[in-house]
Coordinates of C-alpha atoms in Angstrom, one line a residue:
M1 CA -85.4 -285.7 241.0
G2 CA -84.0 -285.1 237.7
S3 CA -85.3 -282.6 235.4
L4 CA -87.9 -283.9 232.8
I5 CA -86.3 -281.6 230.2
W6 CA -83.3 -282.8 228.3
D7 CA -80.2 -280.8 229.4
E8 CA -78.4 -278.5 226.8
E9 CA -75.4 -280.6 226.7
N10 CA -77.3 -283.4 225.4
K11 CA -75.3 -285.6 227.8
W12 CA -77.8 -288.5 228.0
V13 CA -77.5 -289.4 224.3
G14 CA -74.3 -287.7 223.2
K15 CA -74.1 -285.1 220.8
Q16 CA -76.5 -285.6 218.1
P17 CA -77.0 -284.3 214.4
W18 CA -79.6 -281.5 214.5
W19 CA -82.1 -283.2 212.0
K20 CA -82.5 -286.1 214.4
D21 CA -84.8 -284.5 216.8
A22 CA -86.1 -282.1 214.1
T23 CA -90.1 -282.3 212.7
F24 CA -90.2 -282.0 209.0
Y25 CA -93.3 -280.8 207.3
Q26 CA -94.0 -281.8 203.7
V27 CA -95.6 -279.1 201.3
Y28 CA -97.3 -280.3 198.2
P29 CA -97.0 -276.9 196.4
A30 CA -99.8 -277.3 193.8
S31 CA -102.2 -277.7 196.7
F32 CA -100.8 -275.6 199.5
K33 CA -101.6 -271.9 198.9
D34 CA -102.2 -270.1 195.4
S35 CA -101.3 -266.4 195.4
N36 CA -102.3 -265.3 192.0
G37 CA -105.9 -266.8 191.4
D38 CA -104.9 -269.3 188.7
G39 CA -106.0 -272.2 190.9
W40 CA -102.4 -273.8 191.2
G41 CA -100.4 -273.5 194.3
D42 CA -97.3 -271.5 194.1
L43 CA -94.0 -270.5 195.9
P44 CA -95.4 -267.1 196.9
G45 CA -98.3 -268.7 198.5
L46 CA -96.0 -271.0 200.5
I47 CA -93.9 -267.9 201.5
S48 CA -97.1 -266.1 202.7
E49 CA -97.6 -269.1 205.2
I50 CA -94.3 -269.5 206.6
D51 CA -95.4 -268.2 209.9
Y52 CA -98.2 -270.7 210.2
L53 CA -95.6 -273.5 209.8
S54 CA -93.2 -271.9 212.4
D55 CA -96.2 -271.4 214.8
L56 CA -97.0 -275.0 214.4
G57 CA -93.5 -276.0 215.7
V58 CA -91.9 -277.8 212.8
D59 CA -88.3 -277.3 211.9
V60 CA -87.8 -278.3 208.3
V61 CA -90.0 -277.4 205.2
W62 CA -89.8 -280.2 202.5
V63 CA -91.2 -278.8 199.1
S64 CA -92.3 -281.5 196.8
P65 CA -91.0 -281.1 193.1
I66 CA -91.2 -277.6 191.8
F67 CA -88.8 -278.0 188.8
E68 CA -89.7 -277.5 185.2
S69 CA -91.9 -280.3 184.1
P70 CA -94.7 -281.4 181.6
Q71 CA -96.6 -282.6 184.9
K72 CA -97.3 -286.1 183.5
D73 CA -96.7 -287.0 187.1
M74 CA -96.9 -283.9 189.2
G75 CA -93.5 -282.9 188.7
Y76 CA -91.9 -286.3 189.0
D77 CA -91.0 -285.9 185.4
V78 CA -88.5 -283.3 185.4
S79 CA -87.5 -281.4 182.1
D80 CA -85.0 -279.0 183.5
Y81 CA -83.4 -279.2 187.0
Q82 CA -82.3 -275.5 187.2
K83 CA -85.7 -274.0 186.2
I84 CA -88.9 -273.5 188.1
Y85 CA -92.2 -274.7 186.6
A86 CA -93.6 -271.2 185.8
P87 CA -96.9 -271.8 187.7
Y88 CA -95.0 -272.2 190.8
G89 CA -92.9 -269.1 190.3
T90 CA -89.3 -268.4 189.8
I91 CA -85.8 -269.4 191.0
E92 CA -85.9 -265.9 193.0
D93 CA -88.9 -267.1 194.7
V94 CA -86.9 -270.1 196.0
D95 CA -84.3 -267.8 197.2
T96 CA -87.0 -265.8 199.1
L97 CA -88.4 -268.9 200.5
L98 CA -84.8 -269.8 201.8
V99 CA -84.4 -266.3 203.2
E100 CA -87.8 -266.3 205.0
C101 CA -87.5 -269.7 206.3
H102 CA -83.8 -269.4 207.5
K103 CA -84.8 -266.1 209.2
R104 CA -87.3 -268.0 211.3
G105 CA -85.0 -270.8 212.3
L106 CA -86.4 -273.1 209.5
K107 CA -84.4 -275.4 207.2
V108 CA -85.6 -276.2 203.6
I109 CA -85.2 -279.3 201.6
L110 CA -86.2 -280.0 198.0
D111 CA -87.5 -283.2 196.2
L112 CA -84.7 -284.7 194.0
V113 CA -85.9 -286.9 191.4
V114 CA -83.1 -288.5 189.6
N115 CA -84.0 -292.3 188.8
H116 CA -85.6 -290.8 185.7
T117 CA -86.3 -287.5 183.9
S118 CA -89.0 -286.3 181.5
I119 CA -88.9 -287.3 177.9
E120 CA -88.6 -283.4 177.3
H121 CA -85.3 -283.2 179.1
E122 CA -82.5 -282.2 176.8
W123 CA -80.5 -285.2 178.1
F124 CA -83.1 -287.7 176.7
K125 CA -83.8 -285.6 173.5
S126 CA -80.1 -286.1 172.8
S127 CA -80.1 -289.8 173.8
R128 CA -83.0 -290.5 171.5
S129 CA -81.5 -288.6 168.6
S130 CA -79.1 -291.3 167.4
K131 CA -77.6 -294.4 168.6
D132 CA -74.2 -292.8 168.4
D133 CA -75.1 -289.8 170.4
P134 CA -72.8 -289.3 173.4
K135 CA -75.8 -289.2 175.7
R136 CA -77.2 -292.4 174.4
D137 CA -76.0 -294.5 177.3
W138 CA -77.3 -291.8 179.7
Y139 CA -80.6 -293.8 179.5
I140 CA -81.2 -297.6 179.2
W141 CA -81.9 -298.7 175.6
K142 CA -82.5 -302.3 174.4
P143 CA -83.4 -303.8 171.3
A144 CA -86.6 -305.7 170.4
R145 CA -87.2 -309.3 170.9
Y146 CA -89.0 -311.2 168.0
D147 CA -91.1 -314.4 168.5
E148 CA -91.4 -317.2 165.9
N149 CA -94.1 -315.2 164.0
G150 CA -92.0 -312.0 163.8
V151 CA -94.0 -310.2 166.1
R152 CA -92.0 -307.6 168.2
H153 CA -91.9 -307.8 171.9
P154 CA -90.2 -305.6 174.6
P155 CA -86.9 -306.8 176.0
T156 CA -88.4 -308.1 179.2
N157 CA -91.9 -308.7 180.6
W158 CA -91.5 -306.3 183.5
R159 CA -94.4 -304.5 184.7
G160 CA -94.4 -300.9 185.6
Y161 CA -95.5 -299.0 188.7
F162 CA -98.2 -297.3 186.7
A163 CA -99.5 -300.4 185.0
G164 CA -98.4 -301.6 181.7
P165 CA -94.9 -302.4 180.5
T166 CA -91.5 -300.8 181.6
W167 CA -90.5 -300.5 178.0
T168 CA -91.4 -298.1 175.2
W169 CA -90.7 -298.5 171.5
D170 CA -88.7 -295.5 169.9
E171 CA -89.5 -295.6 166.2
H172 CA -86.6 -293.3 165.3
T173 CA -83.7 -295.4 166.6
Q174 CA -85.6 -298.7 166.5
E175 CA -85.0 -299.7 170.2
Y176 CA -87.0 -299.8 173.5
Y177 CA -86.0 -297.4 176.4
L178 CA -86.8 -298.4 180.0
H179 CA -89.0 -296.5 182.5
L180 CA -90.2 -297.9 185.8
Y181 CA -93.0 -295.4 185.7
A182 CA -94.8 -293.6 183.0
P183 CA -93.4 -293.8 179.4
D184 CA -92.8 -289.8 179.9
Q185 CA -90.2 -290.8 182.6
P186 CA -87.3 -292.8 181.1
D187 CA -84.9 -294.1 183.7
L188 CA -81.4 -292.6 183.9
N189 CA -78.6 -295.2 183.3
W190 CA -76.6 -294.8 186.7
D191 CA -73.9 -297.1 185.4
N192 CA -72.5 -294.2 183.0
D193 CA -70.0 -292.2 185.0
D194 CA -70.7 -289.2 183.0
C195 CA -74.4 -289.3 183.7
R196 CA -73.9 -289.5 187.5
E197 CA -71.5 -286.6 187.5
A198 CA -74.0 -284.5 185.6
I199 CA -76.8 -285.4 188.0
Y200 CA -74.5 -284.4 191.0
E201 CA -73.6 -281.2 189.3
N202 CA -76.9 -280.1 187.7
T203 CA -79.3 -281.4 190.1
M204 CA -77.6 -281.2 193.7
R205 CA -74.8 -278.8 193.7
F206 CA -76.7 -276.1 191.7
W207 CA -79.4 -276.0 194.7
L208 CA -77.2 -276.5 197.7
D209 CA -74.8 -273.6 196.4
R210 CA -78.2 -271.5 196.5
G211 CA -78.6 -272.5 200.2
V212 CA -80.9 -275.4 200.2
D213 CA -80.2 -277.6 203.1
G214 CA -80.8 -281.0 201.7
F215 CA -82.9 -283.3 199.8
R216 CA -85.7 -285.8 200.1
I217 CA -84.4 -288.3 197.5
D218 CA -87.0 -289.9 195.3
T219 CA -86.9 -293.7 194.4
V220 CA -83.4 -293.9 196.0
N221 CA -83.0 -297.7 195.9
K222 CA -83.8 -298.0 192.1
Y223 CA -80.6 -296.5 190.7
S224 CA -78.8 -299.8 190.2
K225 CA -80.4 -302.1 187.9
R226 CA -79.6 -305.8 187.3
R227 CA -77.7 -305.8 184.0
D228 CA -78.7 -309.2 182.7
F229 CA -82.4 -307.9 181.7
V230 CA -84.1 -311.3 182.1
D231 CA -87.8 -312.0 182.3
A232 CA -89.6 -312.0 185.7
P233 CA -91.2 -315.2 186.9
I234 CA -94.9 -315.2 185.9
T235 CA -96.8 -314.6 189.0
D236 CA -99.9 -312.9 187.3
P237 CA -101.1 -315.2 184.4
T238 CA -103.7 -312.7 183.4
S239 CA -101.1 -310.2 182.5
P240 CA -98.4 -310.2 179.9
D241 CA -96.6 -307.9 182.3
Q242 CA -95.0 -309.2 185.5
P243 CA -94.1 -307.7 188.7
A244 CA -90.3 -307.4 188.8
P245 CA -88.8 -305.3 191.7
E246 CA -86.1 -307.7 192.2
M247 CA -84.6 -306.6 188.9
W248 CA -84.3 -302.9 190.0
C249 CA -84.7 -302.7 193.8
N250 CA -81.4 -302.5 195.9
G251 CA -79.4 -303.5 192.8
P252 CA -75.7 -304.6 192.6
R253 CA -74.1 -301.2 192.6
I254 CA -76.5 -299.3 194.7
H255 CA -74.6 -298.8 197.8
E256 CA -71.5 -297.7 195.5
F257 CA -73.7 -295.1 194.0
I258 CA -75.3 -293.8 197.3
H259 CA -71.8 -293.6 198.9
E260 CA -70.5 -291.8 196.0
M261 CA -73.5 -289.3 196.1
Y262 CA -72.4 -288.8 199.8
R263 CA -68.7 -288.5 199.1
K264 CA -69.1 -286.0 196.2
V265 CA -72.1 -284.0 197.3
L266 CA -73.9 -284.8 200.6
G267 CA -71.0 -284.9 202.8
P268 CA -69.0 -281.7 201.5
Y269 CA -72.3 -279.8 201.8
N270 CA -73.2 -281.2 205.1
A271 CA -76.7 -281.4 203.4
V272 CA -79.4 -283.5 205.1
S273 CA -80.7 -286.6 203.2
V274 CA -84.0 -288.7 203.3
G275 CA -84.4 -291.3 200.8
E276 CA -87.3 -293.0 199.7
L277 CA -86.8 -296.8 200.2
S278 CA -89.6 -299.0 198.5
L279 CA -89.8 -302.6 198.7
T280 CA -87.1 -303.2 201.2
P281 CA -89.0 -305.0 204.0
H282 CA -86.2 -306.3 206.0
P283 CA -84.1 -304.4 208.4
S284 CA -80.9 -306.0 207.3
Q285 CA -81.6 -304.4 203.8
V286 CA -82.2 -300.9 205.4
I287 CA -79.7 -300.7 207.9
P288 CA -76.8 -300.4 205.2
Y289 CA -78.5 -297.3 203.8
V290 CA -78.6 -295.3 207.1
S291 CA -75.6 -296.7 209.1
A292 CA -73.7 -293.6 210.0
A293 CA -70.4 -295.5 209.3
A294 CA -71.5 -296.5 205.8
K295 CA -71.7 -292.7 204.8
E296 CA -74.7 -292.9 202.6
L297 CA -78.0 -291.6 203.7
D298 CA -79.0 -289.8 207.0
M299 CA -82.2 -291.7 207.1
V300 CA -84.9 -293.4 204.8
F301 CA -88.7 -293.8 204.5
E302 CA -89.6 -297.5 204.9
F303 CA -93.2 -298.2 203.9
S304 CA -94.3 -301.2 205.6
M305 CA -96.6 -299.5 207.9
I306 CA -98.0 -297.0 205.5
R307 CA -98.6 -299.5 202.9
L308 CA -100.9 -301.6 205.2
G309 CA -104.1 -302.3 203.5
N310 CA -102.4 -302.3 199.9
G311 CA -102.8 -305.4 197.8
N312 CA -99.5 -306.7 196.4
G313 CA -98.2 -303.4 195.1
F314 CA -98.8 -304.0 191.4
G315 CA -101.8 -305.3 189.7
A316 CA -103.9 -305.7 192.9
K317 CA -102.4 -302.6 194.7
Y318 CA -105.6 -301.1 195.1
I319 CA -107.7 -304.1 196.2
Y320 CA -107.8 -303.2 199.8
Q321 CA -106.9 -305.9 202.5
P322 CA -108.1 -305.1 205.9
F323 CA -105.8 -305.3 208.7
P324 CA -106.2 -305.6 212.6
L325 CA -104.7 -303.5 215.2
S326 CA -102.4 -306.1 216.1
T327 CA -100.7 -306.2 212.6
L328 CA -100.3 -302.2 213.0
K329 CA -98.6 -302.9 216.3
A330 CA -96.4 -305.4 215.1
V331 CA -95.2 -303.4 212.1
T332 CA -94.7 -300.1 214.1
H333 CA -92.5 -302.2 216.7
K334 CA -90.4 -303.8 213.8
W335 CA -89.4 -300.5 212.4
Q336 CA -89.2 -298.8 215.7
S337 CA -86.8 -301.2 217.2
F338 CA -84.7 -302.2 214.0
I339 CA -82.0 -299.7 214.9
E340 CA -81.4 -300.4 218.4
G341 CA -77.7 -301.6 218.9
T342 CA -76.9 -300.0 215.6
D343 CA -75.6 -296.7 214.3
A344 CA -78.8 -296.4 212.0
W345 CA -81.5 -294.0 212.3
A346 CA -85.3 -294.3 212.0
T347 CA -88.1 -292.0 210.6
A348 CA -91.7 -291.6 211.8
F349 CA -94.5 -290.7 209.5
C350 CA -98.1 -291.9 208.6
E351 CA -99.0 -289.6 205.7
N352 CA -97.4 -288.4 202.5
H353 CA -98.4 -287.3 199.0
D354 CA -98.7 -290.9 197.7
N355 CA -101.3 -292.2 200.5
G356 CA -104.8 -291.6 201.8
R357 CA -105.3 -289.7 204.7
S358 CA -104.2 -291.1 208.1
V359 CA -107.6 -290.5 209.8
N360 CA -109.3 -292.5 207.3
R361 CA -106.7 -295.4 207.2
F362 CA -105.8 -295.7 210.9
G363 CA -108.4 -293.6 212.8
D364 CA -112.1 -293.0 212.5
A365 CA -113.6 -290.5 210.3
S366 CA -117.2 -291.9 210.5
T367 CA -118.5 -289.0 212.7
P368 CA -117.3 -285.6 213.6
E369 CA -116.7 -287.0 217.3
W370 CA -114.5 -289.8 216.2
W371 CA -112.7 -287.7 213.5
L372 CA -111.8 -285.3 216.3
K373 CA -110.7 -288.0 218.8
S374 CA -108.9 -290.4 216.5
S375 CA -106.9 -287.6 214.9
K376 CA -105.7 -286.6 218.1
T377 CA -104.8 -290.1 218.9
I378 CA -103.0 -290.3 215.8
A379 CA -101.0 -287.3 216.8
V380 CA -100.0 -288.9 220.1
W381 CA -98.8 -292.0 218.3
Q382 CA -96.6 -290.0 215.9
A383 CA -95.3 -287.7 218.5
T384 CA -94.2 -290.5 220.9
L385 CA -92.2 -292.6 218.1
T386 CA -88.4 -292.9 217.9
G387 CA -86.9 -291.2 214.9
T388 CA -87.2 -288.1 212.8
L389 CA -90.8 -287.0 212.7
F390 CA -92.4 -286.2 209.3
L391 CA -95.8 -284.6 209.1
Y392 CA -97.7 -283.9 205.8
Q393 CA -99.6 -280.8 204.9
G394 CA -103.2 -281.1 206.4
Q395 CA -102.4 -283.8 208.8
E396 CA -102.2 -281.2 211.6
I397 CA -105.8 -280.2 211.0
G398 CA -107.3 -283.7 210.4
M399 CA -107.9 -283.2 206.6
T400 CA -109.9 -286.4 205.3
N401 CA -110.0 -288.3 202.3
M402 CA -112.2 -287.1 199.3
P403 CA -115.8 -287.8 199.9
A404 CA -117.0 -291.3 198.7
S405 CA -119.5 -289.8 196.6
W406 CA -117.0 -288.2 194.3
G407 CA -116.5 -290.2 191.2
I408 CA -113.4 -291.3 189.3
E409 CA -113.4 -288.2 187.3
E410 CA -112.3 -286.2 190.4
Y411 CA -109.1 -288.4 190.5
K412 CA -106.4 -286.7 188.8
D413 CA -103.5 -288.9 189.4
I414 CA -101.9 -291.1 186.7
E415 CA -101.6 -294.1 188.9
S416 CA -105.2 -293.9 190.2
N417 CA -106.6 -293.3 186.6
N418 CA -104.3 -296.1 185.2
F419 CA -105.2 -298.8 187.7
Y420 CA -108.9 -297.9 187.4
A421 CA -108.8 -297.9 183.7
E422 CA -106.9 -301.4 183.9
A423 CA -109.8 -302.7 186.1
V424 CA -112.3 -301.5 183.6
E425 CA -110.5 -303.2 180.8
S426 CA -110.7 -306.2 182.6
G427 CA -114.5 -306.4 182.1
D428 CA -114.7 -307.8 185.7
E429 CA -117.4 -305.7 187.7
K430 CA -116.2 -307.0 191.0
R431 CA -112.8 -305.8 190.2
I432 CA -113.9 -302.4 189.2
Q433 CA -115.8 -301.9 192.4
A434 CA -113.0 -303.2 194.5
T435 CA -110.4 -301.0 192.7
M436 CA -112.7 -298.0 193.2
H437 CA -113.2 -298.9 196.9
G438 CA -109.4 -299.2 197.2
L439 CA -108.9 -295.9 195.6
Q440 CA -111.5 -294.3 198.0
L441 CA -109.3 -295.4 200.9
M442 CA -105.6 -295.3 199.6
G443 CA -105.4 -293.4 196.3
R444 CA -102.8 -290.8 195.9
D445 CA -105.3 -288.1 195.1
H446 CA -106.6 -287.6 198.7
A447 CA -103.4 -286.1 199.9
R448 CA -103.4 -283.6 196.9
I449 CA -106.6 -281.8 197.2
P450 CA -106.3 -278.1 198.4
F451 CA -105.2 -277.3 201.8
Q452 CA -108.2 -276.0 203.7
W453 CA -107.2 -272.6 205.2
D454 CA -110.6 -271.1 206.0
D455 CA -114.3 -271.1 205.3
S456 CA -114.1 -268.7 202.4
P457 CA -114.8 -269.8 198.9
N458 CA -112.3 -272.3 197.8
A459 CA -111.4 -272.7 201.3
G460 CA -108.9 -269.8 201.3
F461 CA -106.6 -272.0 198.9
T462 CA -107.2 -269.6 195.9
S463 CA -109.4 -266.7 195.3
A464 CA -113.2 -267.0 195.1
G465 CA -113.7 -266.9 191.4
A466 CA -110.7 -269.3 190.5
K467 CA -111.1 -272.9 189.6
P468 CA -108.8 -275.0 191.7
W469 CA -106.8 -277.6 189.8
M470 CA -108.4 -280.0 192.1
R471 CA -111.8 -280.0 193.5
V472 CA -111.9 -278.5 197.2
H473 CA -113.4 -281.0 199.8
D474 CA -116.8 -280.5 200.6
D475 CA -116.2 -280.3 204.3
Y476 CA -113.8 -277.2 204.3
R477 CA -116.2 -275.0 206.4
D478 CA -115.9 -277.5 209.1
I479 CA -112.3 -278.5 208.7
N480 CA -110.0 -275.6 208.2
A481 CA -106.9 -274.1 209.9
A482 CA -108.4 -270.5 210.5
K483 CA -111.3 -272.3 212.7
Q484 CA -109.0 -274.6 214.5
T485 CA -106.5 -271.8 215.2
K486 CA -109.1 -270.3 217.4
D487 CA -110.3 -273.3 219.0
P488 CA -108.2 -274.5 222.1
G489 CA -109.5 -278.1 221.7
S490 CA -108.8 -278.3 218.0
I491 CA -106.6 -281.0 216.3
L492 CA -104.2 -278.0 215.1
N493 CA -103.6 -277.0 218.7
F494 CA -103.2 -280.5 220.0
Y495 CA -100.4 -281.1 217.3
K496 CA -98.7 -277.9 218.7
R497 CA -98.8 -279.2 222.2
A498 CA -97.7 -282.8 221.1
L499 CA -94.7 -281.4 219.3
K500 CA -93.6 -279.3 222.2
M501 CA -93.9 -282.5 224.4
R502 CA -92.0 -284.4 221.9
K503 CA -89.0 -281.7 222.1
Q504 CA -89.3 -281.5 226.0
H505 CA -89.0 -285.1 226.3
R506 CA -86.7 -285.8 223.3
D507 CA -84.4 -288.2 225.1
V508 CA -87.6 -290.7 225.5
F509 CA -89.4 -289.9 222.4
V510 CA -86.9 -289.0 219.8
F511 CA -84.1 -291.1 221.0
G512 CA -85.6 -293.6 223.3
S513 CA -86.1 -297.3 222.9
F514 CA -89.5 -298.8 222.0
K515 CA -91.1 -301.9 223.9
L516 CA -94.4 -303.1 222.7
L517 CA -96.8 -304.2 225.5
D518 CA -99.7 -306.6 225.0
P519 CA -99.4 -307.1 221.3
T520 CA -102.4 -309.1 220.9
D521 CA -104.9 -306.5 222.3
E522 CA -107.0 -305.3 219.3
S523 CA -108.3 -302.0 220.9
V524 CA -105.6 -300.7 222.9
F525 CA -102.0 -299.9 221.5
A526 CA -99.6 -299.5 224.4
Y527 CA -95.8 -299.2 224.6
V528 CA -93.1 -298.1 226.8
K529 CA -90.4 -295.5 225.7
E530 CA -87.0 -295.4 227.6
S531 CA -84.3 -293.0 227.4
P532 CA -80.9 -294.4 226.1
A533 CA -78.7 -293.6 229.1
P534 CA -79.2 -293.2 232.8
V535 CA -79.9 -289.9 234.3
N536 CA -77.1 -288.2 236.2
G537 CA -75.0 -291.4 235.9
Q538 CA -77.5 -293.2 238.2
E539 CA -77.5 -296.9 237.8
G540 CA -80.8 -298.1 236.3
A541 CA -82.3 -294.5 236.5
K542 CA -83.7 -294.0 233.1
R543 CA -86.5 -291.7 232.1
K544 CA -89.6 -293.6 230.9
A545 CA -92.9 -293.0 229.4
V546 CA -96.0 -295.1 228.9
V547 CA -98.1 -294.4 225.7
L548 CA -101.7 -295.6 225.8
L549 CA -103.7 -295.4 222.6
N550 CA -107.4 -296.6 222.6
M551 CA -108.0 -297.1 218.9
S552 CA -111.5 -298.2 219.2
Q553 CA -114.8 -296.4 220.1
D554 CA -115.4 -298.5 223.1
E555 CA -114.4 -297.4 226.9
R556 CA -111.1 -299.7 227.6
L557 CA -109.1 -300.4 230.7
G558 CA -105.6 -299.6 230.1
L559 CA -102.5 -301.5 231.5
D560 CA -100.9 -301.0 234.8
V561 CA -99.0 -298.0 234.3
C562 CA -97.1 -298.2 237.8
Q563 CA -95.8 -301.5 236.9
A564 CA -94.8 -300.6 233.4
L565 CA -92.8 -297.6 234.7
G566 CA -91.6 -299.3 237.9
C567 CA -92.5 -296.4 240.1
A568 CA -95.2 -295.4 242.5
P569 CA -98.3 -293.3 241.3
D570 CA -97.0 -290.0 243.0
E571 CA -94.1 -290.4 240.9
I572 CA -96.0 -290.3 237.6
R573 CA -97.4 -287.5 235.8
L574 CA -99.8 -287.2 232.8
A575 CA -97.8 -285.5 230.0
L576 CA -100.3 -285.6 227.4
D577 CA -104.0 -286.6 227.2
T578 CA -106.3 -286.3 224.1
T579 CA -109.2 -285.2 226.6
A580 CA -107.1 -282.2 227.8
Q581 CA -106.2 -283.5 231.4
S582 CA -102.6 -283.0 231.0
G583 CA -100.7 -282.4 234.1
A584 CA -102.7 -284.6 236.4
G585 CA -101.3 -287.4 238.4
L586 CA -102.1 -291.0 238.0
K587 CA -105.3 -292.0 239.8
G588 CA -105.0 -295.7 240.3
G589 CA -102.8 -298.0 238.4
R590 CA -105.0 -298.9 235.5
P591 CA -106.6 -295.7 233.9
T592 CA -109.6 -296.0 232.0
L593 CA -109.8 -294.8 228.5
A594 CA -112.7 -293.4 226.7
G595 CA -113.4 -294.4 223.0
W596 CA -110.3 -293.1 221.0
E597 CA -108.7 -291.4 223.9
S598 CA -105.0 -291.6 224.4
R599 CA -102.6 -290.7 227.1
V600 CA -99.0 -290.4 227.6
Y601 CA -97.5 -290.9 231.4
V602 CA -94.0 -290.0 232.3
N603 CA -92.1 -291.1 235.2
F604 CA -90.4 -287.9 236.8
S605 CA -88.8 -289.5 239.8
V606 CA -85.3 -289.6 238.2

């Protein structure tokens, strides 16, 4: 009988980089913990809760943007990469964060936003000052087009991510500048050699020299634009602005740029990197970014799964499209298996700062009972997936979307407000209602409400007399970290067990292959995980696990576990169960699963 614990020499999968079996935890600092009562989360607040993160069992803290910024898009509009936005704290606070995390064996990565800057950045101020300025070419400027009546129009008909055109007219220099997002976020011109070198020096080496361990790299596949700047096909006749991701995603020089970033910065510093890879739905497009031989990125976020329910990603993004469990299964399988037989790597995640809460989208928050059970099932799902695991703050306590009773006035995000305003401007009442419904499920604001620490006023996020920058959830007295810490049956304590199991059986869950079972079943999500190499050289002797997720309220009969694992019942152990029966053996070949119950069975005969 072989040990179920991966041996210290990593002999089953070979020596692997530390980040592959690490669990990353994303902190949205404005909403995590406020230390000074101004209603805005800050670095000292984060530092005060490092033990909470360490106790949870994560390995890396990813801090969303904290640089100097006018905050038109919550820090994704940087005006100075070497200063900290004052409400967050100081550079010295970052130094303290690094020391305290490293002391506990945790690493820290920062959010790198270099597709664009703020209009307040000195680079852009120089660029727009004159057509002859040395930094003019650091951004993308184009002359106007004029129709037969002499009316001025933008250089192309491209629609931006936050609604409206991607071009803004600059009266001073009489040209348009490109911005894929808000007009306050002009795109940098990566085709300019001096601009790229400034990015590497000012935004990356500066922080790596201070001890940062790497970066989550924002919008990583948008740096290379097509240079012909032609109109996109008209796919939305109701709008003058047309979706055009083919003009700027995965452009002609993108792999040259990312490889250069690796060669000049990421590689020499041994910095971990995870890129945001949007609108890249084919594995053949993704693998070149994360192939070890390519020397570009360690891993990327591919969004097919987390975007389930979205409309077309542009005008109808927030018109919700219901999907069956079989679709979730198929998408999960696709992005779990795409790296098999390659030197590429995957990520696992179901929440981040740009999406609604997972329990509302993939679970069942209709009652406290189903909220509890489905949140644990989501934990099982995530903890058993191949690749590097990413958790988002509040996911580990089952934080939910904002109540449906809250009106649009509680939505602070630029994207939410722009899409809603666009619907109102259409005058179509059905579209207005559908957009609001979609925002209630998928809006970015849900992930950004204050973290629920305890049942004191303002959920312990800030002092009792303060006004939080976003409203605290109505349910914070029932859902909070302090309450769950004391409850052995809580979601928080279940996540701790799930993460320990993932580490203990990392050869199966982190590095193992993924085989989907019964893809058409619309209630039970079942799959087999298998270690990549035989145990102790025994031919055909690989560790396996079966994961059974009942993603419905009804009692369901699971599949034949013995058959799936290829062994007898007395060779199978229940490694994790949402009803706290872990450790029991298999009783009968086909277990009965209660509503939203999930189980993980492992074969310990090898």
